[in-house]
Amino acid sequence: MNPEPFLQLDRVIHEKGRLAIMSMLAATPSLSFTELRDSLGMTDGNLTTHIRTLQEAGYLSVTKSFQNNRPHTACALTPAGQQAFRNYINLLEAIVEQTKAK
Amino acid sequence: MRLANSDFVVQSKSMHSNWAADHLQVIRTLMERSALYRRALAPIMIFVGLAGLAAAGLGWALRISQPVSFVAYWYGVGLIGLGGAFVLVRRQAWKQAEPFWSPPTRRVAQAFLPPLTAGFILGVVALFKPSGLSPADPAAGGCAPLWTVLVGLPASWVILYGCALHAAGFFMQRGIRLFGWGLMLGGCGCLLLGHRLADAELLCLSYGLMGALFGATHLAYGIYLHFTEPRGNAT
């Protein structure tokens, strides 16, 4: 089996929690911190850490604002994040296809 | 026990494939879950609520009680409601430079379609054969046709509309499903109540039902959403 696709997998996205965040954000323009936390069942601290890692990689942008006088944090994928996610999916599909073909 | 090298290779291939396929499945599930319909519902609810209240008031004032006029009148109101909702959704999509027919919009429309089609067909059946839906035998006399058109039909519309909202609620905010349940139970309550009323009171119940369940509840829910739902976060 060619190990090439596996080795090319983006380690930033490959972590379970970050992959879940990227997957949620890939299907919608943006999600609030609360929506992400509730949907993924993460703690505030855990989610904050993952978001920071993705932000540092340039995959995610965070916008802070006020809604109904309450702080609102919205997360969205950056174009680089969208591209990285697409690449990640393509590699996973390549791994599946590779095994099917043999 | 000793395993041949080839066994390890075969196992490794299968594990890689399973792992990758599982990951893809998890990603698909998460993406579906997050792709909820997020366009602002408050303007739509307020518009439908006002249209429902105005239509109920006008219908009551004009005393529209003939089956053909009654069904045609509410079909017209339904068309206005649908048309208005379409324009509002289209406007939001246009303002945010997003496609109107997005996957969440498509799923919500697909969930709405069967109950709304059933409601439309029920109206046509009641129009052409008013006694067909009656629980009593019309040949035996009584007010069965009147009950069917003025109470049975609007209550069925409300119940089916509640079912539509509940089905669409799986792709929308959580409150929509509860709202759908409320309408379904309200419609069932009107069916039970309608049996006890005299002919003269049926018209009042009919327009009261449409005004309260299609008008007032939408208006109240729309006002609630107006002050609570996030803005500028659409899919």
Coordinates of C-alpha atoms in Angstrom, one line a residue:
Chain A
M1 CA 0.0 0.0 0.0
N2 CA 1.3 3.4 -0.9
P3 CA 1.7 5.4 2.4
E4 CA 2.0 8.7 0.5
P5 CA -1.6 10.0 1.1
F6 CA -1.5 9.0 4.8
L7 CA 1.8 10.9 5.3
Q8 CA 0.4 14.0 3.5
L9 CA -2.5 14.3 6.0
D10 CA -2.5 17.7 7.6
R11 CA -1.6 17.1 11.3
V12 CA -3.4 20.3 12.4
I13 CA -6.8 19.1 11.0
H14 CA -6.2 15.4 11.7
E15 CA -6.8 15.7 15.5
K16 CA -10.3 14.5 16.3
G17 CA -11.5 17.7 18.0
R18 CA -10.1 20.0 15.4
L19 CA -11.5 17.9 12.6
A20 CA -14.9 18.1 14.1
I21 CA -14.7 21.9 14.3
M22 CA -13.5 22.1 10.7
S23 CA -16.3 19.8 9.5
M24 CA -18.9 21.9 11.2
L25 CA -17.6 25.1 9.8
A26 CA -17.1 23.7 6.3
A27 CA -20.9 23.4 5.9
T28 CA -21.9 26.8 7.0
P29 CA -20.6 30.4 6.6
S30 CA -20.0 30.8 10.4
L31 CA -21.0 29.3 13.7
S32 CA -21.0 30.9 17.2
F33 CA -18.7 29.6 19.9
T34 CA -21.8 28.4 21.8
E35 CA -23.2 26.5 18.8
L36 CA -19.9 24.8 18.3
R37 CA -19.5 23.9 22.0
D38 CA -23.1 22.5 22.3
S39 CA -23.0 20.6 19.0
L40 CA -19.6 19.0 19.7
G41 CA -20.1 18.5 23.4
M42 CA -16.7 20.2 24.2
T43 CA -15.8 22.2 27.3
D44 CA -15.1 25.9 26.9
G45 CA -11.4 25.4 27.6
N46 CA -11.0 22.5 25.1
L47 CA -12.8 24.4 22.4
T48 CA -10.8 27.5 23.0
T49 CA -7.5 25.6 22.7
H50 CA -8.5 24.0 19.4
I51 CA -9.8 27.2 18.0
R52 CA -6.5 28.9 18.9
T53 CA -4.5 26.2 17.2
L54 CA -6.6 26.4 14.0
Q55 CA -6.4 30.2 14.2
E56 CA -2.6 30.1 14.4
A57 CA -2.5 27.7 11.4
G58 CA -4.5 30.4 9.5
Y59 CA -7.5 28.0 9.0
L60 CA -10.0 29.8 11.1
S61 CA -11.1 33.4 11.8
V62 CA -12.8 34.6 14.9
T63 CA -15.1 37.6 15.1
K64 CA -16.1 39.1 18.4
S65 CA -19.2 41.3 18.5
F66 CA -22.2 42.1 20.7
Q67 CA -25.7 40.7 20.2
N68 CA -28.6 41.8 22.4
N69 CA -25.9 43.4 24.7
R70 CA -24.2 40.0 25.1
P71 CA -20.8 39.1 23.7
H72 CA -20.9 36.9 20.6
T73 CA -18.0 35.0 19.2
A74 CA -18.4 33.8 15.6
C75 CA -16.0 31.3 14.0
A76 CA -15.5 30.8 10.3
L77 CA -13.1 29.0 8.0
T78 CA -10.7 31.2 6.1
P79 CA -10.0 30.5 2.4
A80 CA -6.8 28.7 3.5
G81 CA -8.9 26.6 5.9
Q82 CA -11.4 25.7 3.3
Q83 CA -8.6 24.6 0.9
A84 CA -6.9 22.6 3.7
F85 CA -10.1 20.9 4.5
R86 CA -10.8 20.0 0.9
N87 CA -7.2 18.6 0.6
Y88 CA -7.8 16.6 3.7
I89 CA -11.0 15.1 2.4
N90 CA -9.4 14.3 -1.0
L91 CA -6.6 12.5 0.8
L92 CA -9.0 10.4 2.9
E93 CA -10.9 9.5 -0.3
A94 CA -7.6 8.6 -1.9
I95 CA -6.8 6.2 0.9
V96 CA -10.2 4.6 0.6
E97 CA -10.0 4.3 -3.1
Q98 CA -6.5 2.9 -3.0
T99 CA -7.6 0.0 -0.8
K100 CA -10.7 -0.6 -2.9
A101 CA -8.7 -0.7 -6.1
K102 CA -6.3 -3.5 -4.8
Chain B
M1 CA 1.7 -18.3 16.9
R2 CA 3.5 -16.7 14.0
L3 CA 1.9 -14.6 11.3
A4 CA 3.2 -14.2 7.8
N5 CA 4.2 -10.7 6.7
S6 CA 1.4 -10.7 4.1
D7 CA -1.1 -11.0 7.0
F8 CA 0.2 -7.8 8.5
V9 CA 0.0 -6.0 5.1
V10 CA -3.6 -7.2 4.5
Q11 CA -4.7 -6.1 8.0
S12 CA -3.0 -2.8 7.7
K13 CA -4.7 -2.0 4.4
S14 CA -8.1 -2.9 5.8
M15 CA -7.5 -0.8 9.0
H16 CA -6.4 2.2 6.9
S17 CA -9.4 1.9 4.7
N18 CA -11.8 1.5 7.6
W19 CA -10.3 4.3 9.5
A20 CA -10.4 6.7 6.5
A21 CA -14.0 5.6 5.6
D22 CA -15.1 6.1 9.3
H23 CA -13.5 9.5 9.3
L24 CA -15.3 10.5 6.1
Q25 CA -18.6 9.3 7.6
V26 CA -18.1 11.3 10.8
I27 CA -17.2 14.4 8.7
R28 CA -20.4 13.9 6.6
T29 CA -22.6 13.6 9.7
L30 CA -21.0 16.7 11.3
M31 CA -21.4 18.7 8.1
E32 CA -25.1 17.7 7.8
R33 CA -25.7 18.6 11.4
S34 CA -24.2 22.1 11.1
A35 CA -25.9 22.9 7.8
L36 CA -29.1 24.1 9.5
Y37 CA -31.4 26.6 8.0
R38 CA -30.3 29.9 9.6
R39 CA -32.0 32.7 7.7
A40 CA -33.8 35.1 9.9
L41 CA -37.3 33.8 10.5
A42 CA -38.6 36.7 12.5
P43 CA -39.7 38.8 9.4
I44 CA -41.3 35.7 7.8
M45 CA -43.2 34.8 11.0
I46 CA -44.4 38.4 11.5
F47 CA -45.5 38.7 7.9
V48 CA -47.4 35.4 8.1
G49 CA -48.9 36.4 11.4
L50 CA -50.1 39.7 10.2
A51 CA -51.5 38.2 7.0
G52 CA -53.3 35.5 9.0
L53 CA -54.8 38.0 11.4
A54 CA -55.9 40.4 8.7
A55 CA -57.3 37.6 6.6
A56 CA -59.3 36.1 9.5
G57 CA -60.7 39.5 10.4
L58 CA -61.6 40.3 6.8
G59 CA -63.2 36.9 6.2
W60 CA -65.2 37.2 9.4
A61 CA -66.3 40.7 8.5
L62 CA -67.4 39.5 5.0
R63 CA -69.0 36.4 6.5
I64 CA -67.5 34.1 3.9
S65 CA -69.0 30.7 4.7
Q66 CA -69.9 29.1 1.4
P67 CA -67.6 26.1 0.8
V68 CA -66.3 27.3 -2.6
S69 CA -65.7 30.9 -1.4
F70 CA -64.3 29.8 1.9
V71 CA -61.7 27.4 0.4
A72 CA -60.8 29.8 -2.5
Y73 CA -60.4 32.6 0.0
W74 CA -58.0 30.7 2.2
Y75 CA -56.1 29.3 -0.8
G76 CA -55.6 33.0 -1.8
V77 CA -54.4 33.9 1.7
G78 CA -52.1 30.8 1.6
L79 CA -50.6 31.9 -1.7
I80 CA -50.0 35.4 -0.4
G81 CA -48.3 33.9 2.7
L82 CA -46.1 31.7 0.5
G83 CA -45.3 34.4 -1.9
G84 CA -44.4 36.9 0.8
A85 CA -42.2 34.3 2.6
F86 CA -40.5 33.5 -0.7
V87 CA -39.8 37.2 -1.3
L88 CA -38.4 37.7 2.2
V89 CA -36.1 34.6 2.0
R90 CA -35.0 35.7 -1.5
R91 CA -34.2 39.2 -0.3
Q92 CA -32.1 37.9 2.6
A93 CA -30.2 35.5 0.3
W94 CA -29.6 38.4 -2.1
K95 CA -28.5 40.8 0.6
Q96 CA -26.0 38.3 1.9
A97 CA -24.8 37.3 -1.6
E98 CA -25.7 33.7 -1.0
P99 CA -27.5 31.2 -3.2
F100 CA -31.2 31.1 -2.6
W101 CA -31.6 27.4 -3.2
S102 CA -28.9 26.3 -0.6
P103 CA -28.9 22.7 0.7
P104 CA -30.6 23.7 4.0
T105 CA -33.3 25.7 2.1
R106 CA -33.8 22.7 -0.1
R107 CA -34.2 20.3 2.9
V108 CA -36.7 22.7 4.6
A109 CA -38.7 22.9 1.4
Q110 CA -38.7 19.1 1.0
A111 CA -39.9 18.7 4.6
F112 CA -42.7 21.3 4.0
L113 CA -43.9 19.9 0.7
P114 CA -45.8 16.7 1.6
P115 CA -48.0 18.1 4.4
L116 CA -48.7 21.3 2.4
T117 CA -49.6 19.2 -0.7
A118 CA -51.9 17.0 1.5
G119 CA -53.6 20.2 2.8
F120 CA -54.1 21.5 -0.7
I121 CA -55.7 18.2 -1.8
L122 CA -57.9 18.1 1.2
G123 CA -59.2 21.5 0.3
V124 CA -59.9 20.4 -3.3
V125 CA -61.7 17.3 -2.0
A126 CA -63.8 19.3 0.4
L127 CA -64.6 21.8 -2.3
F128 CA -65.9 19.2 -4.8
K129 CA -67.4 16.8 -2.3
P130 CA -68.1 18.7 0.9
S131 CA -69.8 15.7 2.6
G132 CA -66.9 13.3 1.7
L133 CA -64.9 14.1 4.8
S134 CA -67.9 14.3 7.1
P135 CA -68.0 12.0 10.2
A136 CA -71.8 11.9 9.9
D137 CA -73.9 10.7 7.0
P138 CA -75.0 13.7 5.1
A139 CA -78.0 11.9 3.7
A140 CA -79.3 11.8 7.2
G141 CA -79.3 15.6 7.3
G142 CA -77.7 17.8 9.9
C143 CA -74.8 20.2 9.6
A144 CA -72.1 17.8 8.4
P145 CA -71.0 19.7 5.3
L146 CA -70.9 23.0 7.1
W147 CA -68.8 21.4 9.9
T148 CA -66.5 19.8 7.4
V149 CA -65.7 23.0 5.6
L150 CA -65.7 25.5 8.4
V151 CA -64.1 23.4 11.1
G152 CA -62.8 20.1 9.8
L153 CA -60.9 21.6 6.9
P154 CA -59.2 24.6 8.7
A155 CA -58.3 22.3 11.7
S156 CA -56.8 19.8 9.3
W157 CA -54.8 22.6 7.6
V158 CA -53.5 23.7 10.9
I159 CA -52.6 20.1 11.9
L160 CA -50.8 19.5 8.6
Y161 CA -49.1 22.8 8.8
G162 CA -47.9 21.9 12.3
C163 CA -46.6 18.6 10.9
A164 CA -44.8 20.5 8.2
L165 CA -43.1 22.8 10.7
H166 CA -42.2 19.8 12.9
A167 CA -40.6 18.0 10.0
A168 CA -38.8 21.2 8.8
G169 CA -37.7 21.8 12.4
F170 CA -35.1 19.0 12.1
F171 CA -33.2 21.3 9.8
M172 CA -34.0 24.5 11.7
Q173 CA -33.8 26.0 15.2
R174 CA -35.1 23.8 18.0
G175 CA -38.1 26.1 18.7
I176 CA -39.7 25.4 15.4
R177 CA -40.5 21.8 16.3
L178 CA -42.1 22.9 19.5
F179 CA -44.1 25.5 17.6
G180 CA -45.2 22.7 15.2
W181 CA -46.4 20.6 18.1
G182 CA -48.4 23.5 19.5
L183 CA -50.2 24.0 16.1
M184 CA -50.9 20.3 15.8
L185 CA -52.4 20.1 19.3
G186 CA -54.3 23.4 18.7
G187 CA -55.8 22.0 15.5
C188 CA -56.8 18.8 17.3
G189 CA -58.4 20.8 20.1
C190 CA -60.5 22.7 17.6
L191 CA -61.6 19.5 16.0
L192 CA -62.9 18.3 19.4
L193 CA -64.4 21.7 20.3
G194 CA -66.1 22.0 16.9
H195 CA -68.3 18.9 17.5
R196 CA -70.0 20.7 20.4
L197 CA -70.9 23.9 18.7
A198 CA -74.1 24.9 17.0
D199 CA -74.2 25.9 13.3
A200 CA -74.2 29.6 14.1
E201 CA -71.1 29.3 16.2
L202 CA -69.1 27.4 13.6
L203 CA -68.2 30.4 11.5
C204 CA -66.9 32.2 14.6
L205 CA -64.8 29.2 15.5
S206 CA -63.5 28.8 12.0
Y207 CA -62.2 32.3 11.6
G208 CA -61.1 32.4 15.3
L209 CA -59.1 29.2 14.7
M210 CA -57.4 30.6 11.6
G211 CA -56.8 34.0 13.2
A212 CA -55.5 32.6 16.4
L213 CA -53.4 29.6 15.1
F214 CA -52.2 31.0 11.8
G215 CA -52.2 34.7 12.8
A216 CA -51.6 35.3 16.5
T217 CA -49.2 32.5 17.1
H218 CA -47.0 33.4 14.1
L219 CA -47.0 37.0 15.1
A220 CA -46.1 36.2 18.7
Y221 CA -43.4 33.8 17.7
G222 CA -42.1 36.3 15.1
I223 CA -41.9 39.1 17.8
Y224 CA -40.1 36.7 20.1
L225 CA -37.6 35.8 17.4
H226 CA -37.1 39.4 16.4
F227 CA -35.7 40.1 19.8
T228 CA -33.8 36.9 20.3
E229 CA -32.5 35.5 17.1
P230 CA -28.9 36.3 15.9
R231 CA -28.7 38.6 12.9
G232 CA -26.5 38.3 9.8
N233 CA -25.8 34.6 10.3
A234 CA -27.4 32.8 7.4
T235 CA -27.1 29.6 5.5

